[in-house]
Amino acid sequence: MLLIRCPYCEEERPELEFRGAGEAHIARPADIASVSDEAFEAFFFLRDNPKGITYERWRHMHGCARFFNAVRDTVSDRFVMTYKAGEPKPDAKTIEKARAGA
Amino acid sequence: MTQAYRIAGKGRLSPAREARFTFDGRTMTGLEGDTLASALLANGVHLVGRSFKYHRPRGMLSAGAEEPNALVGIARDATRQTPNVRATVQELYDGLAAVSQNRWPSLTFDVGAMNDLMGPFFAAGFYYKTFMWPKAAWKRLYEPVIRAAAGLGVAPGEADPDRYANRFAHCDVLVIGAGPAGLAAAKAAATSGASVILADEQPQVGGSLRLETDATIDGRDAFDWAQALAADLAARDNVRILTRTTAFGYYAQNMVGLTERLTDHVARPDPAMPRERLWQVRAKRVVLAIGAIERHMVFAENDRPGVMLASAARSYLNHFGVAVGRKVGIYTANDSAYAAAIDLRNAGIDVPAIVDLRDNPQGEAVDAARKLGIEVLAGHAVIAANGRLRVSAMTVERTNGGGSKRVIPVDALVTSSGWTPSLHLFSQSHGKVAWDAENQRFLPGNNVQDLFSAGACNGATDLETAIAEGHDAGEASARLAGRSSGAVARPATSGGAAISGGMIGAAPGAEKGKQVKAFVDFQNDVTAKDIRLAVQEGMHSIEHVKRFTTNGMATDQGKTSNLHGLAIAAEMLGRDIPQVGLTTFRAPYTPVTFGAIVGHARGELFDPTRRTPMHGEAEKLGAVFEDVGQWKRAWYFPRAGEDMHAAVNRECKAVRTSAGIFDASTLGKIEVVGPDAAEFLELLYTNPWKKLGVGRLRYGIMLREDGFIYDDGVVGRLAEDRFHVTTTTGGAPRVMNHMEDYLQTEFPHLKVWLTSISEQWAVIAVQGPKAREIVAPLVEGIDMSNEAMPHMSVREGRICGVPTRLFRMSFTGEAGYEINVPADYGPAVWRAVMESGAAHGITPYGTEAMHVLRAEKGYIIVGQDTDGTVTPQDAGLDWAIGKAKTDFVGIRGLKRPDLVRQGRKQLVGLKTRDPKVVLEEGAQIVENRDQPAPMTMIGHVTSSYWSENCGRSIALALVAGGRARMGKTLHVPMPGGAIAVEVTNPVFFDEEGGRLNG
C-alpha cells in the first residue's frame, strides 16, 4: 500500500484514503465543440504508459476530497512529488530535486 | 513405544511436561515445546504422507517452514479442519489430532501408489500431451479423475467459525527474523532509541541458534542469550516482539504484511481470541535477517522417509532432544553436515559414514569427525537410498565410478548440498539478486527500498559475521530513521557451525541419461529427469521450465528446490546460471489463510447494508426486499396468498386507478449552490438550465465526454442560485465525483458548492389520480392546485408540520408528488400519508411495480436500457439537448462519426405477437428467423414485463435502425423457438401524456 502526500492536507496518508483519477495535464480544450477528430482523440482516448516518470491525478476521497496531481515513478511505484491542481507540470529539474530530497 | 528416540539429557524441552496426541488415530506422547514433527520422530515415525503425483511415501525433510513433504490435516472439531499443515511448524498441544493426506485406504498401503510404477507415463508435461482427445472427455472424465488422484489435503466443507483480526502499525525499524543477526539488529536499533518491531515465525526467538550447543554470545550459551535479550527488549516501551509471526509479503514503500498465529498452538483456545492477526506494518527501515535454507542432495530415491536435511537432524537433536535414527548416514557436499555427524555421534548415535562428494575435504569440522572415529568417504556419492516406507541403507560409490558399490545399512540419512540464502522478501521488495559464482549462490544486490539484509540471508556463513552484520544494520537503520544515542556495544561470539553455498544440481548417479527418480521438488514430484526433459522439449527460459515441470510451484514455493532445478536446466542448456535466470519470488512466503486476509470483512461486515428511513414501515407492510447496490429496497408488498406476479399486478393497477405510495429515498441527491450554479449545470448536463424558472423542474441528461449517457435525473430550481439535483440510485457517488472533478479541475472559475444530500432527505412518492387529494390535506403554505403547481414544479413548505421540498413529478405517467422531508421525519410522514390515503385505497408499491409502470410509459432506466454505449439520440431523448449550447460535457463526443452514423441501435418498444408471451431481458433480436446460425443479431431486449394495465406483455429494446422499423416484425430466437415481435413506439400507455396533468 502506497503512502501519498496530499498537497492540501500537507501530510502523508495511506493509499486507502485516495482514489486514482487517470493521467494529469490533459487540458479540456476551451473550444471543445469545434476541435478536430484528431484533437478529440488525443484529448479523450490517448494516454501515455511510460516506464519511469508519470503524471497522475489523484483524489483525496476520504480526506479533504480535493483532486491533485502527482509525479510517480512507474518502476518503483514511488511518489516523487504531489502538487495542487492547476499548478504547472514540474520540469525535469524540479523532479530531480524532489527525488534527491525524498 | 513411548518416545523411544528421545535422548535423555539432550534438547531444551522439559521431560516432565508431556502432551498426548494422535496421528491417523494412533495415540502417542510428546513433550510441550515439540512440533508435531519432532513428537512423531521421538516416537520413531518418519512416514507421514504420500506425495502429490506418484503417491510415494514421504517423511519429514526439514525442521522448519521450508518443509515440502510432511503435510498433514489437523482437526480440532467438525468445523475446524485445516489441511496441508506442515508438521514441522505445527506446535504440539495436548489432544492434537492429525491425519495423513492423499492416501487410500491407508498410509502404509496406498492404491494410488501404482502411479509410481507408471512413472514413465507421468513425466513432465504428461497431462498436457496425453489428455487432449476427445475434447469433451477433459471436463467429464480426465479432470475429475486426475483431480481425485492427485492432490494434497481436503478443504473443510463448513464455514470457518474462527475470528481473524487486523492491525496497522508504524515503526522506525522492522526487523524480520529473530536469529542471531535479527536479534543483534533489534538490540542495536532499540538501544539507539528507535521504535522496533521484531517478528519471527518460530514460537521463540533464536533462529539458527536452536541448532547450536556450544556457541556463546557475550559469554553465555547463545540460545539462552537470545531468550534473555528478547525478555529485556520486550520490556522496553519502544520494542514489540511478535513470535509465531511470519512476514509473508514485502510491498511498496516498506509496507510489510505479517500474520501472527495466536491459537493454533493452544490446546483449548480462548474463544475470545482471534485465531490469527494480520499486521500491516509501515516501517521507516526494514532489516531482513531471514537466514538461509539448507538444500538436499539430488540422488536416486532421495525422497525415502528417513532421508532428511542435516540441519533438521541437528535441530531435532539439539533443540528437541530427538534422534532421527539409530544409525544415521551422512551425505554432503559441504562442511555443515559434519556438525550433524559430530552432534549425533556425541549423543551416542551410530554414524556409519560421512559420504562427501568432495575429493579432499579439509578443515576443523572434518578433522573433528575423523577424530571421533567416523569414517569419511571423500570423493564418494550416495547413488541410491534403499528401502520403501523407510530408508534401510545407502548405496555408495566413488564419484569417478571406480571401485565397487557399498551398501551401508542406515535407518536415517541426512544430506546437505549447501545453503540457499533466503531472498524471498528482498526479491519481493524489487531488489535485484546478484550471482556469487564462487559460492554457487544468489545474494541480495542493490536495495530498491529502505532496507538492509543481514546475516545468512546476506551471505554470512558464521555466527560472528551474522551478529556483526545484524548489529551494524540495526544501528544504521536507527540512525537513518532519525534515532541515535551514540555507540552501542556489539555482542561478542564464539563457536557455532559454519555454513556454505556448496554445490547445486544433480549429484552423481542422477546425471543426464540416468533413468532414476532423483527428486528436485518433493511437493510437486519433480525429478532431475523431468527438468532435463523440459529443456529437451524446448523450454529454454527458467520461467517456462518451471511451468512445464511445476518445479517450485507447490505451496512451499520451491524453497529447497529452485536452485537445484535452475542448475540442472542451466547444465542442459550449456549456459551460466545467471543467464538462465532465477524465477520471481512472490508473496506469500509461506501459505497465508484466507481468514487472515479477509479479517472481519465477512458475512454482514463484508459490505455495508444501507436501509432507507422508511425501511421499518416497509417491513411492517410485509415488503419483500431486493438488493440494489448496497441498498435494501422494497421490491413488492405481497398480501396473503399473493405471489410476486399477483402483487405487482395489483400494485400497478392501484397506481393508475387510485394512488400508490413508494419509497424513493435511495435516489441520489446533490445540492448545487452558488452564483454560477446554473452555469455549472449547463456544462454538466445536455439541457439548458439558465432559463429554468425558480420553482420549476427539468429532466436532465448527463453525458461523459464520449457522448454516451452517464446518468439522468430530475433537477429542481429552488432559487436563482440553488438547485436540487437527483441522480439514479446507483449513480449517486460517481455523479458526485464526476461533478467535483469538473468543478475542481476544469471549471474552477465557477463559484459553486456541491453537497451530497442523498441521506439527508427521505423521499415519499405518491402517484396516481388521487395523489393530490391524499397529500394536500397534510401540506401547509403551498398552493397545490394544478394552476399554481403544475406538473414539473417544486415548492418549499411544510407537511405534517415539518419542512418539505415538494416535487410535482412522475416516474409512472400519473400525476403525482415526491415528498422530500428531512430523513428522520420520513417514517412519520409516510404513516400520515398512508392514513390520509386509506380512504382512497392508497397502495404501497415496490421497485418491481415502479419498473413496470415506467416501462409502460417508455421511461428509460440508465444502466438497464442504456449500457454506456447509448447516446441521447439512440434513446429518443434528443429533445433534452440544448441546441443553442456551445459547450457541455459530451458535446464533442456526440459528433464523432460512429455516433452520428445511420443504423445505430435505437430504443423502441416491442410487442410480442402472442400478447401473453413475456420476453426475456437480454434476449437477442434477429431480422430473419430462418437464417443459419450464427445469426446476425440486430439488437437486444433491455426491459420486459407483463403489463396488467395494458393487458399484455411489453418490452423495450435497442434495435439497429429501430425507429425506421416501426410496425415491422422481428424475431427473438429462444431455446423453445423464435418469438415473433412487432416493433412499436416505446410508450405503451397514455401516449399523449394527459394523465400527468390530472
Coordinates of N, CA and C in Angstrom, one line a residue, chain B residues 729-907:
Chain B
T729 N -30.2 5.8 -8.4 CA -29.7 5.2 -7.1 C -28.3 4.8 -7.1
G730 N -27.9 4.1 -8.1 CA -26.6 3.5 -8.2 C -25.6 4.6 -8.6
G731 N -26.0 5.6 -9.3 CA -25.1 6.6 -9.8 C -24.7 7.7 -8.8
A732 N -25.3 7.8 -7.7 CA -25.1 8.9 -6.8 C -23.6 9.2 -6.5
P733 N -22.8 8.2 -6.1 CA -21.4 8.5 -5.7 C -20.6 8.9 -7.0
R734 N -20.8 8.2 -8.1 CA -20.0 8.6 -9.2 C -20.4 9.9 -9.9
V735 N -21.7 10.2 -9.8 CA -22.1 11.5 -10.3 C -21.5 12.7 -9.5
M736 N -21.5 12.4 -8.2 CA -20.9 13.5 -7.3 C -19.4 13.6 -7.6
N737 N -18.7 12.5 -7.8 CA -17.3 12.5 -8.1 C -17.1 13.2 -9.5
H738 N -17.9 12.9 -10.4 CA -17.9 13.5 -11.7 C -18.0 15.0 -11.7
M739 N -19.0 15.4 -10.9 CA -19.2 16.9 -10.8 C -18.1 17.6 -10.1
E740 N -17.6 16.9 -9.0 CA -16.5 17.5 -8.2 C -15.2 17.6 -9.1
D741 N -15.0 16.6 -9.9 CA -13.9 16.5 -10.8 C -13.9 17.8 -11.7
Y742 N -15.0 17.9 -12.4 CA -15.1 19.1 -13.3 C -15.0 20.4 -12.6
L743 N -15.7 20.5 -11.5 CA -15.7 21.8 -10.7 C -14.3 22.1 -10.3
Q744 N -13.6 21.1 -9.8 CA -12.3 21.4 -9.2 C -11.2 21.6 -10.3
T745 N -11.3 20.8 -11.4 CA -10.1 20.8 -12.3 C -10.4 21.5 -13.6
E746 N -11.6 21.5 -14.1 CA -11.9 22.1 -15.5 C -12.5 23.4 -15.4
F747 N -13.4 23.5 -14.4 CA -14.2 24.8 -14.3 C -14.0 25.4 -12.9
P748 N -12.7 25.5 -12.5 CA -12.5 26.1 -11.1 C -12.9 27.5 -10.9
H749 N -13.1 28.2 -12.1 CA -13.5 29.6 -12.0 C -15.0 29.8 -11.6
L750 N -15.7 28.7 -11.6 CA -17.2 28.8 -11.3 C -17.3 28.8 -9.8
K751 N -18.2 29.7 -9.3 CA -18.5 29.8 -7.9 C -19.7 28.9 -7.6
V752 N -19.3 27.7 -7.2 CA -20.3 26.7 -7.0 C -19.9 25.8 -5.8
W753 N -20.9 25.4 -5.0 CA -20.6 24.5 -3.9 C -21.5 23.3 -4.1
L754 N -20.9 22.1 -4.0 CA -21.7 20.8 -4.2 C -21.8 20.1 -2.8
T755 N -23.0 19.7 -2.5 CA -23.2 18.9 -1.3 C -24.0 17.7 -1.5
S756 N -23.5 16.5 -1.1 CA -24.3 15.3 -1.2 C -25.4 15.4 -0.2
I757 N -26.7 15.3 -0.6 CA -27.8 15.3 0.4 C -28.7 14.1 0.3
S758 N -28.1 13.0 -0.3 CA -28.8 11.8 -0.5 C -29.4 11.3 0.8
E759 N -28.7 11.3 1.8 CA -29.1 10.7 3.1 C -29.8 11.7 4.0
Q760 N -29.8 12.9 3.6 CA -30.4 14.0 4.4 C -31.9 14.0 4.2
W761 N -32.4 13.6 3.0 CA -33.8 13.7 2.6 C -34.4 12.3 2.4
A762 N -35.5 12.1 3.1 CA -36.3 10.9 2.8 C -37.3 11.3 1.7
V763 N -37.6 10.4 0.7 CA -38.4 10.7 -0.4 C -39.6 9.8 -0.5
I764 N -40.8 10.3 -0.4 CA -42.0 9.5 -0.4 C -42.7 9.9 -1.7
A765 N -42.8 9.0 -2.7 CA -43.5 9.3 -3.9 C -45.0 8.8 -3.7
V766 N -45.9 9.8 -4.1 CA -47.3 9.4 -4.1 C -47.8 9.7 -5.5
Q767 N -48.3 8.6 -6.1 CA -48.5 8.7 -7.6 C -49.9 8.1 -7.9
G768 N -50.6 8.8 -8.7 CA -52.0 8.3 -9.1 C -53.0 9.4 -9.1
P769 N -54.1 9.1 -9.7 CA -55.2 10.1 -9.8 C -55.6 10.8 -8.5
K770 N -55.4 10.0 -7.4 CA -55.9 10.6 -6.1 C -54.7 11.2 -5.3
A771 N -53.6 11.4 -6.0 CA -52.4 11.8 -5.2 C -52.6 13.1 -4.6
R772 N -53.2 14.1 -5.3 CA -53.4 15.4 -4.7 C -54.3 15.4 -3.5
E773 N -55.4 14.7 -3.7 CA -56.4 14.6 -2.6 C -55.8 14.0 -1.3
I774 N -54.8 13.1 -1.5 CA -54.2 12.5 -0.4 C -53.2 13.4 0.3
V775 N -52.4 14.0 -0.5 CA -51.3 14.8 0.0 C -51.7 16.2 0.5
A776 N -52.6 16.8 -0.2 CA -52.9 18.2 0.1 C -53.3 18.5 1.5
P777 N -54.2 17.7 2.1 CA -54.6 18.0 3.5 C -53.4 18.0 4.5
L778 N -52.3 17.4 4.1 CA -51.2 17.4 5.1 C -50.2 18.6 4.9
V779 N -50.4 19.3 3.8 CA -49.4 20.3 3.4 C -49.9 21.7 3.9
E780 N -48.9 22.5 4.4 CA -49.2 23.9 4.7 C -48.4 24.8 3.9
G781 N -48.9 25.9 3.5 CA -48.1 27.0 2.8 C -47.8 26.8 1.4
I782 N -48.5 25.8 0.7 CA -48.2 25.6 -0.7 C -49.6 25.5 -1.4
D783 N -49.8 26.3 -2.4 CA -51.0 26.1 -3.2 C -50.7 25.0 -4.2
M784 N -51.5 23.9 -4.0 CA -51.2 22.7 -4.8 C -52.1 22.5 -6.0
S785 N -52.9 23.6 -6.3 CA -53.8 23.5 -7.4 C -53.0 23.3 -8.7
N786 N -53.7 22.7 -9.7 CA -53.0 22.5 -11.0 C -52.4 23.7 -11.6
E787 N -53.1 24.8 -11.4 CA -52.6 26.1 -12.0 C -51.4 26.6 -11.2
A788 N -51.5 26.5 -9.9 CA -50.4 27.1 -9.1 C -49.2 26.2 -9.1
M789 N -49.4 24.9 -9.2 CA -48.3 23.9 -9.0 C -48.5 22.8 -10.1
P790 N -48.2 23.2 -11.3 CA -48.4 22.2 -12.4 C -47.3 21.1 -12.4
H791 N -47.5 20.1 -13.3 CA -46.5 19.1 -13.5 C -45.1 19.7 -13.7
M792 N -44.1 19.1 -13.1 CA -42.7 19.5 -13.2 C -42.5 20.9 -12.5
S793 N -43.0 20.9 -11.2 CA -42.7 22.1 -10.4 C -42.3 21.7 -9.0
V794 N -41.7 22.6 -8.3 CA -41.2 22.2 -6.9 C -41.6 23.4 -6.0
R795 N -42.0 23.1 -4.8 CA -42.4 24.2 -3.8 C -41.7 23.8 -2.5
E796 N -41.4 24.8 -1.7 CA -40.9 24.5 -0.3 C -42.0 25.0 0.6
G797 N -42.3 24.2 1.6 CA -43.3 24.5 2.6 C -43.2 23.5 3.7
R798 N -44.4 23.2 4.3 CA -44.4 22.2 5.4 C -45.4 21.1 5.2
I799 N -45.1 19.9 5.6 CA -46.0 18.8 5.6 C -46.0 18.2 6.9
C800 N -47.2 17.9 7.5 CA -47.3 17.4 8.8 C -46.4 18.2 9.8
G801 N -46.3 19.5 9.5 CA -45.6 20.3 10.4 C -44.1 20.3 10.3
V802 N -43.6 19.6 9.3 CA -42.1 19.5 9.1 C -41.8 20.1 7.7
P803 N -40.5 20.6 7.6 CA -40.2 21.2 6.3 C -40.2 20.2 5.1
T804 N -40.7 20.6 4.0 CA -40.6 19.7 2.8 C -40.2 20.5 1.6
R805 N -39.6 19.7 0.7 CA -39.4 20.2 -0.7 C -40.3 19.3 -1.5
L806 N -41.4 19.8 -1.9 CA -42.5 19.1 -2.5 C -42.3 19.1 -4.1
F807 N -42.0 18.0 -4.6 CA -41.8 17.9 -6.1 C -43.1 17.4 -6.7
R808 N -43.6 18.1 -7.7 CA -44.6 17.5 -8.5 C -44.0 16.9 -9.7
M809 N -43.9 15.7 -9.8 CA -43.2 15.0 -10.9 C -43.7 13.5 -10.9
S810 N -43.3 12.8 -11.9 CA -43.8 11.5 -12.1 C -42.8 10.6 -12.8
F811 N -42.7 9.4 -12.3 CA -41.9 8.3 -13.0 C -42.9 7.2 -13.3
T812 N -44.2 7.5 -13.3 CA -45.2 6.5 -13.5 C -46.1 6.9 -14.7
G813 N -46.1 8.2 -15.0 CA -47.0 8.6 -16.0 C -48.3 9.2 -15.4
E814 N -48.5 9.0 -14.1 CA -49.6 9.5 -13.4 C -49.2 10.9 -12.8
A815 N -50.3 11.7 -12.5 CA -50.0 12.9 -11.7 C -49.5 12.4 -10.3
G816 N -48.5 13.1 -9.8 CA -48.0 12.7 -8.5 C -47.0 13.6 -7.9
Y817 N -46.6 13.2 -6.7 CA -45.7 14.1 -5.9 C -44.5 13.2 -5.4
E818 N -43.4 13.8 -5.3 CA -42.3 13.2 -4.5 C -42.1 14.2 -3.3
I819 N -42.4 13.7 -2.2 CA -42.4 14.5 -1.0 C -41.0 14.3 -0.3
N820 N -40.2 15.3 -0.3 CA -38.9 15.2 0.3 C -39.0 15.8 1.7
V821 N -38.6 15.1 2.7 CA -38.6 15.6 4.1 C -37.3 15.2 4.8
P822 N -36.9 15.9 5.8 CA -35.6 15.5 6.5 C -35.8 14.1 6.9
A823 N -34.7 13.3 6.7 CA -34.7 11.9 6.8 C -35.4 11.4 8.0
D824 N -35.1 12.0 9.2 CA -35.7 11.5 10.4 C -37.2 11.5 10.5
Y825 N -37.8 12.5 9.7 CA -39.3 12.6 9.7 C -39.9 11.7 8.7
G826 N -39.1 11.0 7.9 CA -39.6 10.1 6.8 C -40.7 9.2 7.3
P827 N -40.4 8.4 8.4 CA -41.4 7.4 8.8 C -42.8 8.0 9.2
A828 N -42.7 9.1 9.9 CA -43.9 9.8 10.4 C -44.7 10.3 9.3
V829 N -44.1 10.9 8.3 CA -44.8 11.5 7.2 C -45.4 10.3 6.3
W830 N -44.6 9.3 6.2 CA -45.1 8.1 5.5 C -46.4 7.6 6.1
R831 N -46.4 7.5 7.4 CA -47.6 7.0 8.1 C -48.8 7.9 7.9
A832 N -48.5 9.2 8.0 CA -49.5 10.2 7.8 C -50.1 10.1 6.4
V833 N -49.3 9.9 5.4 CA -49.8 9.8 4.0 C -50.6 8.5 3.9
M834 N -50.2 7.5 4.5 CA -50.9 6.2 4.5 C -52.3 6.4 5.1
E835 N -52.3 7.1 6.2 CA -53.6 7.4 6.9 C -54.5 8.2 6.0
S836 N -53.9 9.3 5.5 CA -54.7 10.2 4.6 C -55.2 9.5 3.4
G837 N -54.4 8.5 2.9 CA -54.8 7.8 1.7 C -55.7 6.6 1.9
A838 N -55.9 6.2 3.1 CA -56.6 5.0 3.4 C -58.0 5.0 2.7
A839 N -58.6 6.1 2.8 CA -60.0 6.1 2.3 C -60.0 6.0 0.7
H840 N -58.8 6.3 0.1 CA -58.7 6.3 -1.3 C -58.1 4.9 -1.8
G841 N -57.8 4.1 -0.9 CA -57.2 2.8 -1.2 C -55.7 3.0 -1.6
I842 N -55.0 3.9 -0.9 CA -53.6 4.0 -1.2 C -52.9 2.7 -1.1
T843 N -52.0 2.4 -2.0 CA -51.4 1.1 -2.1 C -49.9 1.3 -2.2
P844 N -49.2 0.7 -1.2 CA -47.7 0.7 -1.3 C -47.2 -0.1 -2.5
Y845 N -46.3 0.4 -3.2 CA -45.8 -0.4 -4.3 C -44.3 -0.4 -4.3
G846 N -43.7 -1.4 -4.8 CA -42.2 -1.6 -4.7 C -41.5 -1.3 -6.0
T847 N -40.3 -1.7 -6.0 CA -39.4 -1.4 -7.2 C -39.9 -2.1 -8.4
E848 N -40.5 -3.3 -8.3 CA -40.9 -4.1 -9.4 C -42.0 -3.3 -10.1
A849 N -43.0 -2.9 -9.4 CA -44.2 -2.2 -10.0 C -43.7 -0.9 -10.6
M850 N -42.7 -0.2 -9.9 CA -42.2 1.0 -10.4 C -41.5 0.8 -11.8
H851 N -40.8 -0.4 -11.9 CA -40.2 -0.7 -13.2 C -41.3 -0.9 -14.3
V852 N -42.3 -1.6 -13.9 CA -43.4 -1.9 -14.9 C -44.0 -0.6 -15.3
L853 N -44.4 0.3 -14.3 CA -45.1 1.5 -14.6 C -44.3 2.4 -15.5
R854 N -43.0 2.5 -15.2 CA -42.2 3.4 -16.0 C -42.0 2.9 -17.5
A855 N -42.0 1.5 -17.6 CA -41.8 0.9 -18.9 C -43.1 1.1 -19.7
E856 N -44.2 1.1 -19.0 CA -45.5 1.4 -19.8 C -45.4 2.7 -20.4
K857 N -44.7 3.6 -19.8 CA -44.5 5.0 -20.3 C -43.3 5.2 -21.2
G858 N -42.5 4.1 -21.3 CA -41.3 4.2 -22.1 C -40.2 5.1 -21.5
Y859 N -40.3 5.2 -20.2 CA -39.2 6.0 -19.4 C -38.0 5.0 -19.3
I860 N -36.8 5.5 -19.6 CA -35.6 4.6 -19.5 C -35.1 4.5 -18.1
I861 N -34.4 3.5 -17.8 CA -33.6 3.4 -16.6 C -32.1 3.3 -17.1
V862 N -31.3 4.3 -16.7 CA -29.9 4.3 -17.1 C -29.2 3.1 -16.5
G863 N -28.6 2.4 -17.3 CA -27.9 1.2 -16.8 C -28.7 -0.1 -17.1
Q864 N -30.0 0.1 -17.4 CA -30.8 -1.1 -17.8 C -31.1 -1.0 -19.3
D865 N -31.7 0.2 -19.7 CA -32.0 0.4 -21.1 C -30.8 1.1 -21.8
T866 N -29.8 1.5 -21.0 CA -28.6 2.0 -21.6 C -27.4 1.2 -21.1
D867 N -26.3 1.2 -21.8 CA -25.2 0.3 -21.3 C -23.9 1.0 -21.5
G868 N -23.8 2.3 -21.5 CA -22.6 3.0 -21.7 C -22.2 3.2 -23.1
T869 N -23.0 2.7 -24.1 CA -22.8 3.0 -25.5 C -24.0 3.6 -26.2
V870 N -24.9 4.2 -25.3 CA -26.1 4.7 -25.9 C -26.1 6.2 -25.8
T871 N -26.4 6.9 -26.9 CA -26.5 8.4 -26.9 C -27.9 8.8 -26.6
P872 N -28.1 10.1 -26.3 CA -29.4 10.6 -26.1 C -30.3 10.4 -27.4
Q873 N -29.7 10.5 -28.6 CA -30.5 10.3 -29.8 C -30.9 8.8 -29.9
D874 N -30.0 7.9 -29.5 CA -30.3 6.5 -29.5 C -31.5 6.2 -28.6
A875 N -31.6 6.9 -27.5 CA -32.6 6.7 -26.5 C -33.9 7.5 -26.8
G876 N -33.8 8.2 -27.9 CA -35.0 9.1 -28.2 C -35.2 10.3 -27.4
L877 N -34.0 10.8 -26.9 CA -34.1 11.9 -26.0 C -33.4 13.1 -26.5
D878 N -33.4 13.3 -27.9 CA -32.7 14.4 -28.5 C -33.3 15.7 -27.9
W879 N -34.5 15.7 -27.6 CA -35.2 16.9 -27.1 C -34.5 17.5 -25.9
A880 N -33.8 16.6 -25.2 CA -33.2 17.1 -23.9 C -31.8 17.8 -24.2
I881 N -31.4 17.9 -25.4 CA -30.1 18.5 -25.7 C -30.4 20.0 -26.1
G882 N -29.7 20.9 -25.3 CA -29.8 22.3 -25.6 C -29.2 22.6 -26.9
K883 N -30.0 22.9 -28.0 CA -29.4 23.0 -29.3 C -28.5 24.3 -29.4
A884 N -28.8 25.3 -28.6 CA -28.1 26.5 -28.8 C -26.8 26.5 -27.9
K885 N -26.6 25.5 -27.2 CA -25.5 25.5 -26.3 C -24.2 25.3 -27.0
T886 N -23.1 26.0 -26.6 CA -21.8 25.9 -27.3 C -20.9 25.0 -26.5
D887 N -21.3 24.6 -25.3 CA -20.4 23.7 -24.5 C -21.2 22.9 -23.5
F888 N -21.0 21.6 -23.4 CA -21.4 20.8 -22.2 C -20.5 19.5 -22.4
V889 N -20.4 18.8 -21.3 CA -19.6 17.6 -21.3 C -20.3 16.6 -22.2
G890 N -19.6 16.2 -23.3 CA -20.1 15.3 -24.2 C -20.5 15.9 -25.5
I891 N -20.4 17.3 -25.6 CA -20.9 17.9 -26.8 C -20.1 17.5 -28.1
R892 N -18.8 17.3 -27.8 CA -17.9 16.9 -29.0 C -18.0 15.5 -29.2
G893 N -18.1 14.7 -28.2 CA -18.2 13.2 -28.3 C -19.4 12.9 -29.2
L894 N -20.5 13.6 -29.0 CA -21.7 13.4 -29.8 C -21.6 13.5 -31.3
K895 N -20.5 14.3 -31.7 CA -20.3 14.5 -33.1 C -19.4 13.5 -33.7
R896 N -18.9 12.5 -33.0 CA -18.0 11.5 -33.5 C -18.7 10.7 -34.6
P897 N -17.9 10.3 -35.6 CA -18.5 9.7 -36.8 C -19.4 8.5 -36.4
D898 N -19.0 7.7 -35.5 CA -19.8 6.5 -35.2 C -21.0 6.9 -34.5
L899 N -21.1 8.0 -33.8 CA -22.2 8.4 -33.0 C -23.3 9.1 -33.9
V900 N -22.9 9.5 -35.1 CA -23.9 10.2 -35.9 C -24.3 9.3 -37.2
R901 N -23.7 8.1 -37.2 CA -23.9 7.3 -38.4 C -25.4 6.8 -38.4
Q902 N -25.8 6.4 -39.6 CA -27.1 5.8 -39.7 C -27.0 4.3 -39.2
G903 N -28.2 3.8 -38.8 CA -28.2 2.4 -38.4 C -27.8 2.1 -37.0
R904 N -27.6 3.1 -36.2 CA -27.2 2.8 -34.8 C -28.4 2.2 -34.1
K905 N -28.1 1.5 -33.0 CA -29.2 0.9 -32.2 C -30.1 2.0 -31.6
Q906 N -31.4 1.9 -31.7 CA -32.3 2.9 -31.1 C -33.3 2.2 -30.2
L907 N -33.7 3.0 -29.2 CA -34.7 2.4 -28.3 C -36.1 2.4 -28.9

